[in-house]
Short mmCIF file of C-alpha atoms in Angstrom, two decimals:
data_model
loop_
_atom_site.label_atom_id
_atom_site.label_comp_id
_atom_site.label_asym_id
_atom_site.label_seq_id
_atom_site.Cartn_x
_atom_site.Cartn_y
_atom_site.Cartn_z
CA UNK A 29 -0.01 -0.04 0.00
CA UNK A 30 2.73 2.55 0.74
CA UNK A 31 4.14 2.07 -2.72
CA UNK A 32 0.79 2.62 -4.30
CA UNK A 33 0.35 5.84 -2.40
CA UNK A 34 3.85 7.06 -3.20
CA UNK A 35 3.29 6.27 -6.95
CA UNK A 36 0.45 8.79 -7.01
CA UNK A 37 2.85 11.49 -5.83
CA UNK A 38 5.71 10.47 -8.21
CA UNK A 39 6.76 12.39 -11.21
CA UNK A 40 5.53 9.33 -13.13
CA UNK A 41 2.10 9.45 -11.70
CA UNK A 42 0.53 10.36 -14.99
CA UNK A 43 2.74 7.92 -16.88
CA UNK A 44 5.63 8.61 -19.17
CA UNK A 45 5.50 9.96 -22.68
CA UNK A 46 5.54 7.16 -25.29
CA UNK A 47 8.98 7.99 -26.49
CA UNK A 48 10.29 7.59 -22.90
CA UNK A 49 8.56 4.27 -22.38
CA UNK A 50 10.33 2.65 -25.35
CA UNK A 51 13.67 4.43 -24.95
CA UNK A 52 16.58 1.92 -24.54
CA UNK A 53 14.88 -0.90 -26.35
CA UNK A 54 17.07 -3.77 -27.43
CA UNK A 55 17.63 -3.47 -31.19
CA UNK A 56 17.35 -6.85 -33.14
CA UNK A 57 20.65 -5.90 -34.66
CA UNK A 58 22.31 -6.18 -31.30
CA UNK A 59 20.53 -9.24 -30.14
CA UNK A 60 23.46 -11.58 -30.60
CA UNK A 61 25.79 -9.16 -28.70
CA UNK A 62 23.32 -9.11 -25.89
CA UNK A 63 23.18 -12.78 -25.48
CA UNK A 64 26.68 -13.86 -26.19
CA UNK A 65 29.78 -12.74 -24.34
CA UNK A 66 32.03 -10.18 -26.10
CA UNK A 67 35.30 -12.08 -25.95
CA UNK A 68 38.23 -9.67 -25.66
CA UNK A 69 36.03 -6.70 -25.83
CA UNK A 70 34.64 -5.11 -22.71
CA UNK A 71 31.14 -3.64 -22.65
CA UNK A 72 31.03 0.05 -22.82
CA UNK A 73 29.31 1.51 -19.71
CA UNK A 74 26.60 3.15 -21.88
CA UNK A 75 25.66 -0.24 -23.27
CA UNK A 76 25.65 -2.26 -20.11
CA UNK A 77 21.78 -2.36 -20.09
CA UNK A 78 21.81 -4.25 -23.29
CA UNK A 79 23.79 -7.26 -22.02
CA UNK A 80 22.37 -10.44 -20.36
CA UNK A 81 24.52 -13.43 -21.32
CA UNK A 82 24.46 -16.81 -19.80
CA UNK A 83 27.52 -17.68 -21.94
CA UNK A 84 27.91 -20.00 -24.86
CA UNK A 85 27.98 -23.04 -22.73
CA UNK A 86 24.83 -21.94 -20.94
CA UNK A 87 23.08 -21.41 -24.25
CA UNK A 88 24.09 -24.87 -25.44
CA UNK A 89 23.00 -26.52 -22.27
CA UNK A 90 19.64 -24.69 -22.15
CA UNK A 91 19.04 -25.56 -25.84
CA UNK A 92 19.97 -29.21 -25.28
CA UNK A 93 17.66 -29.59 -22.26
CA UNK A 94 14.79 -28.00 -24.24
CA UNK A 95 15.40 -30.28 -27.24
CA UNK A 96 15.51 -33.39 -25.02
CA UNK A 97 12.21 -32.61 -23.47
CA UNK A 98 10.64 -32.00 -26.94
CA UNK A 99 12.12 -35.09 -28.24
CA UNK A 100 11.43 -37.50 -25.43
CA UNK A 101 8.30 -35.86 -23.94
CA UNK A 102 7.32 -35.66 -20.25
CA UNK A 103 9.62 -38.64 -19.08
CA UNK A 104 12.70 -36.63 -19.90
CA UNK A 105 11.39 -33.72 -17.77
CA UNK A 106 11.43 -35.73 -14.50
CA UNK A 107 14.51 -35.10 -12.48
CA UNK A 108 15.56 -33.01 -9.59
CA UNK A 109 12.07 -31.23 -9.88
CA UNK A 110 10.14 -34.57 -9.59
CA UNK A 111 7.16 -35.53 -11.57
CA UNK A 112 5.98 -31.94 -12.02
CA UNK A 113 9.02 -30.97 -14.03
CA UNK A 114 7.27 -30.45 -17.31
CA UNK A 115 5.17 -27.47 -16.08
CA UNK A 116 8.19 -26.07 -14.42
CA UNK A 117 10.28 -26.30 -17.53
CA UNK A 118 7.49 -24.68 -19.58
CA UNK A 119 7.31 -21.94 -17.00
CA UNK A 120 11.02 -21.28 -17.04
CA UNK A 121 11.16 -21.46 -20.82
CA UNK A 122 8.26 -18.97 -21.02
CA UNK A 123 9.93 -16.69 -18.63
CA UNK A 124 13.10 -16.62 -20.72
CA UNK A 125 11.13 -16.09 -23.96
CA UNK A 126 9.07 -13.33 -22.31
CA UNK A 127 12.22 -11.52 -21.21
CA UNK A 128 13.56 -11.50 -24.74
CA UNK A 129 10.17 -10.65 -26.19
CA UNK A 130 9.71 -7.66 -24.04
CA UNK A 131 13.27 -6.41 -24.19
CA UNK A 132 12.84 -5.61 -27.89
CA UNK A 133 10.49 -2.79 -26.89
CA UNK A 134 10.08 -0.44 -29.77
CA UNK A 135 11.06 -3.13 -32.25
CA UNK A 136 8.26 -5.38 -31.13
CA UNK A 137 4.78 -4.50 -32.36
CA UNK A 138 3.13 -6.36 -29.42
CA UNK A 139 5.12 -4.30 -26.96
CA UNK A 140 3.89 -1.19 -28.63
CA UNK A 141 0.35 -2.24 -27.92
CA UNK A 142 1.21 -3.09 -24.27
CA UNK A 143 3.03 0.19 -23.71
CA UNK A 144 -0.07 2.19 -24.98
CA UNK A 145 -2.92 0.21 -23.50
CA UNK A 146 -1.96 -2.01 -20.55
CA UNK A 147 -2.19 -0.33 -17.18
CA UNK A 148 1.11 0.01 -15.55
CA UNK A 149 3.23 -0.11 -18.63
CA UNK A 150 3.08 3.68 -18.92
CA UNK A 151 5.24 4.02 -15.81
CA UNK A 152 8.21 1.94 -16.97
CA UNK A 153 11.08 2.82 -19.33
CA UNK A 154 14.19 0.84 -20.61
CA UNK A 155 12.51 -2.29 -22.15
CA UNK A 156 16.10 -3.74 -22.24
CA UNK A 157 15.86 -4.36 -18.54
CA UNK A 158 13.44 -7.22 -19.29
CA UNK A 159 16.60 -9.12 -20.22
CA UNK A 160 16.86 -9.97 -16.49
CA UNK A 161 14.01 -12.49 -17.03
CA UNK A 162 15.90 -14.02 -19.90
CA UNK A 163 19.14 -14.39 -17.89
CA UNK A 164 17.24 -16.00 -15.02
CA UNK A 165 15.32 -18.35 -17.29
CA UNK A 166 18.27 -19.22 -19.43
CA UNK A 167 20.40 -19.90 -16.35
CA UNK A 168 17.63 -22.24 -14.96
CA UNK A 169 17.51 -24.12 -18.23
CA UNK A 170 21.31 -24.42 -18.32
CA UNK A 171 21.12 -25.90 -14.81
CA UNK A 172 18.63 -28.51 -16.10
CA UNK A 173 21.13 -29.23 -18.90
CA UNK A 174 23.94 -29.82 -16.39
CA UNK A 175 21.83 -32.18 -14.46
CA UNK A 176 20.96 -34.10 -17.61
CA UNK A 177 24.64 -34.36 -18.50
CA UNK A 178 25.40 -35.71 -15.05
CA UNK A 179 22.58 -38.36 -15.33
CA UNK A 180 23.71 -39.34 -18.82
CA UNK A 181 20.61 -38.24 -20.56
CA UNK A 182 22.54 -35.87 -22.77
CA UNK A 183 25.87 -36.52 -24.40
CA UNK A 184 28.67 -34.23 -25.51
CA UNK A 185 29.93 -34.85 -28.99
CA UNK A 186 29.33 -34.19 -32.61
#
């Protein structure tokens, strides 16, 4: 309740102008740079908002765990999360996808509709910060991939 009361007194009480809502959107041109580490090239301080990497290994492990579930079905999803792993994996996958989807901001037509018509979206800027959801979901999926490697359900090789 205190936050709700304070929000009414804030400079953003009436919402932000549309240009401010979509400022610092992640451009599709920089998507690979945002998701992959910049080897030998440090990230400039003004671009730090656009980086949310789980690393190449993390991407490979996350992709492998998703492919294993798709290929083998629900039995492959059982593991450290127990029998209810399939809904949990779907939720984590959705979280990661939603983070990428919303981070595109201005370059995403659906985000433009959300920014104009969904209550609450008028108070937020910097869509690239949604990459935090991607980073969390990607890391969780990579962890599932590590577990599958340890249990012998996935193999490394060509």
